[in-house]
Short mmCIF file of N, CA and C in Angstrom, two decimals:
data_model
loop_
_atom_site.label_atom_id
_atom_site.label_comp_id
_atom_site.label_asym_id
_atom_site.label_seq_id
_atom_site.Cartn_x
_atom_site.Cartn_y
_atom_site.Cartn_z
N UNK E 956 14.58 31.24 -3.42
CA UNK E 956 14.66 32.31 -2.30
C UNK E 956 13.37 32.60 -1.70
N UNK E 957 13.33 32.61 -0.27
CA UNK E 957 12.27 32.96 0.32
C UNK E 957 12.61 34.11 1.27
N UNK E 958 11.63 35.03 1.24
CA UNK E 958 11.69 36.22 2.15
C UNK E 958 10.88 36.17 3.41
N UNK E 959 11.51 36.42 4.57
CA UNK E 959 10.82 36.42 5.87
C UNK E 959 10.86 37.63 6.61
N UNK E 960 9.81 38.23 7.06
CA UNK E 960 9.75 39.36 7.75
C UNK E 960 9.11 39.38 9.06
N UNK E 961 9.71 39.58 10.06
CA UNK E 961 9.22 39.47 11.40
C UNK E 961 8.78 40.85 11.89
N UNK E 962 7.73 40.92 12.93
CA UNK E 962 7.30 42.08 13.43
C UNK E 962 6.51 41.68 14.70
N UNK E 963 6.37 42.62 15.55
CA UNK E 963 5.67 42.60 17.01
C UNK E 963 6.62 42.46 18.02
N UNK E 964 7.90 42.58 17.96
CA UNK E 964 8.59 42.77 19.15
C UNK E 964 8.37 43.95 19.94
N UNK E 965 9.01 44.04 21.14
CA UNK E 965 8.92 45.27 21.93
C UNK E 965 9.24 45.02 23.32
N UNK E 966 9.02 46.05 24.10
CA UNK E 966 9.36 46.17 25.58
C UNK E 966 8.18 45.80 26.38
N UNK E 967 8.36 44.85 27.30
CA UNK E 967 7.17 44.39 28.19
C UNK E 967 7.73 44.01 29.40
N UNK E 968 6.73 44.23 30.51
CA UNK E 968 7.11 43.81 31.90
C UNK E 968 7.04 42.27 32.03
N UNK E 969 7.81 41.86 32.97
CA UNK E 969 7.80 40.43 33.34
C UNK E 969 6.33 40.11 33.56
N UNK E 970 5.85 38.93 33.05
CA UNK E 970 4.58 38.54 33.23
C UNK E 970 3.54 38.97 32.16
N UNK E 971 4.07 39.81 31.21
CA UNK E 971 3.28 40.33 30.12
C UNK E 971 3.35 39.38 28.94
N UNK E 972 2.81 39.96 27.86
CA UNK E 972 2.44 39.06 26.56
C UNK E 972 3.01 39.93 25.43
N UNK E 973 3.44 39.15 24.37
CA UNK E 973 3.61 39.67 22.96
C UNK E 973 3.20 38.74 22.15
N UNK E 974 2.95 39.21 20.83
CA UNK E 974 2.47 38.27 19.60
C UNK E 974 3.50 38.70 18.46
N UNK E 975 4.30 37.73 18.03
CA UNK E 975 5.22 37.83 16.97
C UNK E 975 4.52 37.44 15.76
N UNK E 976 4.98 38.08 14.67
CA UNK E 976 4.51 37.54 13.26
C UNK E 976 5.53 37.38 12.36
N UNK E 977 5.57 36.44 11.52
CA UNK E 977 6.50 36.00 10.32
C UNK E 977 5.79 36.05 9.15
N UNK E 978 5.81 36.81 8.32
CA UNK E 978 5.39 36.85 6.91
C UNK E 978 6.22 36.35 5.95
N UNK E 979 5.82 35.24 5.20
CA UNK E 979 6.63 34.51 4.19
C UNK E 979 6.28 35.09 2.91
N UNK E 980 7.19 34.89 1.96
CA UNK E 980 7.06 35.43 0.52
C UNK E 980 6.40 34.30 -0.32
N UNK E 981 6.25 33.15 0.07
CA UNK E 981 5.77 32.13 -0.60
C UNK E 981 4.71 31.25 0.34
N UNK E 982 3.90 30.49 -0.23
CA UNK E 982 3.10 29.65 0.53
C UNK E 982 3.62 28.76 1.57
N UNK E 983 3.19 28.78 2.78
CA UNK E 983 3.64 28.03 3.98
C UNK E 983 3.61 26.57 3.54
N UNK E 984 2.73 26.07 2.71
CA UNK E 984 2.57 24.70 2.30
C UNK E 984 3.74 24.45 1.42
N UNK E 985 4.52 25.44 0.84
CA UNK E 985 5.80 25.06 0.24
C UNK E 985 7.00 24.92 0.94
N UNK E 986 6.81 25.02 2.18
CA UNK E 986 7.93 25.05 3.24
C UNK E 986 7.74 23.89 4.19
N UNK E 987 8.83 23.20 4.34
CA UNK E 987 8.67 21.84 5.04
C UNK E 987 8.36 22.14 6.61
N UNK E 988 8.87 23.23 7.18
CA UNK E 988 8.65 23.51 8.38
C UNK E 988 9.15 25.15 8.80
N UNK E 989 8.40 25.81 9.56
CA UNK E 989 8.73 27.13 10.08
C UNK E 989 8.91 27.01 11.57
N UNK E 990 9.86 28.03 11.93
CA UNK E 990 10.09 28.01 13.29
C UNK E 990 10.61 29.37 13.82
N UNK E 991 10.60 29.46 15.16
CA UNK E 991 11.18 30.66 15.66
C UNK E 991 12.48 30.36 16.70
N UNK E 992 13.47 31.10 16.31
CA UNK E 992 14.58 30.97 17.20
C UNK E 992 14.91 32.27 18.07
N UNK E 993 15.73 32.20 18.94
CA UNK E 993 16.07 33.55 19.67
C UNK E 993 17.55 33.49 20.05
N UNK E 994 18.10 34.60 20.10
CA UNK E 994 19.49 34.79 20.52
C UNK E 994 19.73 36.09 21.34
N UNK E 995 20.19 35.79 22.36
CA UNK E 995 20.60 36.88 23.39
C UNK E 995 22.02 37.28 23.18
N UNK E 996 22.62 38.40 23.50
CA UNK E 996 23.86 38.77 23.37
C UNK E 996 24.82 37.95 24.20
N UNK E 997 25.76 37.36 23.46
CA UNK E 997 26.76 36.39 23.87
C UNK E 997 26.31 35.04 24.17
N UNK E 998 25.11 34.87 23.56
CA UNK E 998 24.56 33.43 23.65
C UNK E 998 24.40 32.73 22.39
N UNK E 999 24.24 31.51 22.37
CA UNK E 999 23.86 30.71 21.11
C UNK E 999 22.53 30.89 20.74
N UNK E 1000 22.45 30.86 19.32
CA UNK E 1000 20.85 30.89 18.91
C UNK E 1000 20.16 29.58 19.31
N UNK E 1001 19.05 29.80 19.74
CA UNK E 1001 18.32 28.61 20.33
C UNK E 1001 16.99 28.53 19.48
N UNK E 1002 16.52 27.19 19.40
CA UNK E 1002 15.19 26.86 18.93
C UNK E 1002 14.15 27.16 19.91
N UNK E 1003 13.09 27.91 19.52
CA UNK E 1003 12.10 28.13 20.42
C UNK E 1003 10.62 27.26 20.06
N UNK E 1004 10.24 27.20 18.87
CA UNK E 1004 9.15 26.46 18.55
C UNK E 1004 9.21 26.30 17.07
N UNK E 1005 8.32 25.28 16.57
CA UNK E 1005 8.36 24.83 15.17
C UNK E 1005 7.08 24.47 14.80
N UNK E 1006 6.60 24.68 13.52
CA UNK E 1006 5.35 24.19 12.97
C UNK E 1006 5.59 23.59 11.63
N UNK E 1007 5.09 22.41 11.39
CA UNK E 1007 5.35 21.77 10.04
C UNK E 1007 4.00 21.92 9.26
N UNK E 1008 4.10 21.47 7.91
CA UNK E 1008 2.97 21.81 7.00
C UNK E 1008 1.85 20.95 7.49
N UNK E 1009 2.04 19.89 8.32
CA UNK E 1009 0.83 19.19 8.84
C UNK E 1009 0.27 19.80 9.77
N UNK E 1010 0.86 20.89 10.50
CA UNK E 1010 0.19 21.57 11.54
C UNK E 1010 0.89 21.13 12.82
N UNK E 1011 1.74 20.06 12.91
CA UNK E 1011 2.47 19.63 14.18
C UNK E 1011 3.35 20.61 14.56
N UNK E 1012 3.34 20.66 15.96
CA UNK E 1012 4.23 21.83 16.60
C UNK E 1012 5.21 21.11 17.66
N UNK E 1013 6.41 21.82 17.85
CA UNK E 1013 7.23 21.48 18.88
C UNK E 1013 7.57 22.56 19.63
N UNK E 1014 8.06 22.49 20.85
CA UNK E 1014 8.46 23.72 21.79
C UNK E 1014 9.63 23.38 22.58
N UNK E 1015 10.50 24.32 22.70
CA UNK E 1015 11.45 24.07 23.67
C UNK E 1015 10.97 24.01 25.11
N UNK E 1016 11.60 23.15 25.98
CA UNK E 1016 11.16 22.93 27.29
C UNK E 1016 11.00 24.26 28.14
N UNK E 1017 11.79 25.31 27.78
CA UNK E 1017 11.81 26.47 28.57
C UNK E 1017 10.51 27.24 28.16
N UNK E 1018 9.78 27.14 27.10
CA UNK E 1018 8.63 27.83 26.80
C UNK E 1018 7.35 27.04 26.75
N UNK E 1019 7.52 25.85 26.99
CA UNK E 1019 6.19 24.98 27.05
C UNK E 1019 5.23 25.42 28.08
N UNK E 1020 4.02 25.69 27.50
CA UNK E 1020 2.97 26.07 28.51
C UNK E 1020 2.82 27.60 28.54
N UNK E 1021 3.83 28.25 27.93
CA UNK E 1021 3.71 29.82 27.93
C UNK E 1021 3.59 30.22 26.52
N UNK E 1022 4.40 29.70 25.56
CA UNK E 1022 4.43 30.09 24.08
C UNK E 1022 3.47 29.29 23.35
N UNK E 1023 2.74 29.76 22.12
CA UNK E 1023 2.10 29.06 21.27
C UNK E 1023 2.42 29.48 19.96
N UNK E 1024 2.90 28.61 19.02
CA UNK E 1024 3.09 28.79 17.66
C UNK E 1024 1.83 28.46 16.73
N UNK E 1025 1.45 29.27 15.75
CA UNK E 1025 0.17 29.12 15.17
C UNK E 1025 0.53 29.62 13.63
N UNK E 1026 -0.38 29.61 12.70
CA UNK E 1026 -0.37 29.94 11.33
C UNK E 1026 -1.59 30.42 10.71
N UNK E 1027 -1.54 31.28 9.88
CA UNK E 1027 -2.57 31.71 8.91
C UNK E 1027 -2.18 31.42 7.53
N UNK E 1028 -2.62 30.28 6.91
CA UNK E 1028 -2.23 30.05 5.56
C UNK E 1028 -2.49 31.00 4.42
N UNK E 1029 -3.51 31.54 4.69
CA UNK E 1029 -4.14 32.49 3.64
C UNK E 1029 -3.04 33.65 3.65
N UNK E 1030 -2.47 34.17 4.79
CA UNK E 1030 -1.56 35.16 4.85
C UNK E 1030 -0.12 34.89 4.77
N UNK E 1031 0.05 33.53 4.50
CA UNK E 1031 1.42 33.15 4.58
C UNK E 1031 2.20 33.62 5.84
N UNK E 1032 1.64 33.53 7.04
CA UNK E 1032 2.08 34.16 7.97
C UNK E 1032 2.07 33.04 9.21
N UNK E 1033 3.20 33.02 10.03
CA UNK E 1033 3.22 32.27 11.27
C UNK E 1033 3.35 33.33 12.43
N UNK E 1034 2.79 32.78 13.61
CA UNK E 1034 2.66 33.54 14.76
C UNK E 1034 3.36 32.89 16.02
N UNK E 1035 3.77 33.69 16.86
CA UNK E 1035 4.32 33.31 18.16
C UNK E 1035 3.69 34.03 19.34
N UNK E 1036 2.67 33.56 19.84
CA UNK E 1036 2.21 34.01 20.97
C UNK E 1036 2.78 33.70 22.25
N UNK E 1037 3.39 34.91 22.91
CA UNK E 1037 4.27 34.60 24.08
C UNK E 1037 3.37 35.16 25.38
N UNK E 1038 3.24 34.43 26.32
CA UNK E 1038 2.60 34.78 27.50
C UNK E 1038 3.58 34.46 28.72
N UNK E 1039 3.12 35.00 30.03
CA UNK E 1039 4.00 35.03 31.06
C UNK E 1039 5.33 35.09 30.85
N UNK E 1040 5.74 36.36 30.21
CA UNK E 1040 7.15 36.55 29.79
C UNK E 1040 8.20 36.74 30.88
N UNK E 1041 9.47 36.23 30.85
CA UNK E 1041 10.31 36.38 31.90
C UNK E 1041 11.48 37.09 31.43
N UNK E 1042 12.19 37.76 32.36
CA UNK E 1042 13.44 38.51 31.79
C UNK E 1042 14.46 37.59 30.88
N UNK E 1043 14.56 36.31 31.30
CA UNK E 1043 15.37 35.44 30.36
C UNK E 1043 14.80 35.21 28.98
N UNK E 1044 13.56 35.66 28.75
CA UNK E 1044 13.16 35.57 27.35
C UNK E 1044 13.68 36.75 26.42
N UNK E 1045 14.29 37.60 27.03
CA UNK E 1045 14.88 38.75 26.26
C UNK E 1045 15.90 38.39 25.36
N UNK E 1046 15.68 38.51 24.07
CA UNK E 1046 16.56 38.18 22.88
C UNK E 1046 16.09 38.76 21.71
N UNK E 1047 16.75 38.61 20.46
CA UNK E 1047 16.28 38.91 19.18
C UNK E 1047 15.72 37.57 18.74
N UNK E 1048 14.46 37.65 18.16
CA UNK E 1048 13.88 36.51 17.81
C UNK E 1048 13.65 36.43 16.29
N UNK E 1049 14.01 35.43 15.78
CA UNK E 1049 14.28 35.04 14.32
C UNK E 1049 13.31 34.13 13.77
N UNK E 1050 12.61 34.47 12.65
CA UNK E 1050 11.90 33.41 11.91
C UNK E 1050 12.63 32.71 11.07
N UNK E 1051 12.53 31.35 10.93
CA UNK E 1051 13.22 30.36 10.18
C UNK E 1051 12.19 29.55 9.36
N UNK E 1052 12.82 29.47 8.10
CA UNK E 1052 11.94 28.50 7.09
C UNK E 1052 12.83 27.53 6.49
N UNK E 1053 12.55 26.19 6.66
CA UNK E 1053 13.37 25.03 6.04
C UNK E 1053 12.72 24.64 4.85
N UNK E 1054 13.24 24.75 3.79
CA UNK E 1054 12.69 24.22 2.48
C UNK E 1054 13.62 23.24 1.87
N UNK E 1055 14.40 22.57 2.65
CA UNK E 1055 15.47 21.58 2.08
C UNK E 1055 14.71 20.52 1.34
N UNK E 1056 15.39 20.02 0.28
CA UNK E 1056 14.84 18.92 -0.49
C UNK E 1056 16.17 18.29 -1.21
N UNK E 1057 15.90 17.18 -1.95
CA UNK E 1057 17.04 16.74 -2.74
C UNK E 1057 17.47 17.70 -3.80
N UNK E 1058 16.48 18.31 -4.35
CA UNK E 1058 16.81 19.40 -5.47
C UNK E 1058 17.44 20.72 -4.86
N UNK E 1059 17.34 20.91 -3.55
CA UNK E 1059 17.77 22.19 -3.10
C UNK E 1059 18.12 21.78 -1.59
N UNK E 1060 19.31 21.25 -1.39
CA UNK E 1060 19.96 20.82 -0.13
C UNK E 1060 20.10 22.16 0.72
N UNK E 1061 19.91 22.01 1.86
CA UNK E 1061 20.20 23.05 2.85
C UNK E 1061 19.55 24.48 2.62
N UNK E 1062 18.36 24.23 1.94
CA UNK E 1062 17.64 25.55 1.75
C UNK E 1062 16.86 26.00 3.06
N UNK E 1063 17.63 26.81 3.73
CA UNK E 1063 17.27 27.43 4.91
C UNK E 1063 17.28 28.84 4.98
N UNK E 1064 16.28 29.55 5.37
CA UNK E 1064 15.99 30.98 5.19
C UNK E 1064 15.76 31.70 6.66
N UNK E 1065 16.13 32.89 6.79
CA UNK E 1065 16.17 33.52 8.10
C UNK E 1065 15.46 34.86 7.81
N UNK E 1066 14.68 35.32 8.80
CA UNK E 1066 14.31 36.68 8.82
C UNK E 1066 15.26 37.67 9.48
N UNK E 1067 15.15 38.93 9.48
CA UNK E 1067 15.94 40.00 9.97
C UNK E 1067 15.99 39.94 11.39
N UNK E 1068 15.02 39.38 12.14
CA UNK E 1068 14.90 39.52 13.74
C UNK E 1068 14.11 40.57 14.06
N UNK E 1069 13.55 40.40 15.29
CA UNK E 1069 12.70 41.44 16.05
C UNK E 1069 13.08 41.29 17.55
N UNK E 1070 13.33 42.54 18.05
CA UNK E 1070 13.86 42.48 19.37
C UNK E 1070 12.73 42.30 20.47
N UNK E 1071 12.93 41.52 21.41
CA UNK E 1071 11.94 41.34 22.63
C UNK E 1071 12.77 41.51 23.87
N UNK E 1072 12.32 42.45 24.47
CA UNK E 1072 12.92 42.84 26.00
C UNK E 1072 11.93 42.76 26.98
N UNK E 1073 12.26 42.07 28.17
CA UNK E 1073 11.42 41.75 29.13
C UNK E 1073 12.15 42.35 30.41
N UNK E 1074 11.48 43.29 31.01
CA UNK E 1074 12.09 43.94 32.17
C UNK E 1074 11.53 43.39 33.57
N UNK E 1075 12.27 43.51 34.48
CA UNK E 1075 11.99 42.94 35.72
C UNK E 1075 11.02 43.76 36.54
#
């Protein structure tokens, strides 16, 4: 069992910035990969960014060049720096941890979510 707690959401004007945090209850090195997803009302949950134990990162095309995922391993925390925010970025943002292995298949965990609202 992995506990994930997101923070840092809020209301921001278009073009502004926010920094989201996700604190994990175990070492990030014990997790295959962590990521950020987002879900707007009436929309599917979509992948925003991921970071693996190696430090390798991926980004959705819609956020490339604007968002940066990073980590502080001493704090067991992953961050999402969001710049040049657009109204279409408005959503609940969820932290995700994938700890799947042969001994624990489909071991996927989610945080409670943090609201990001970008006004025009």
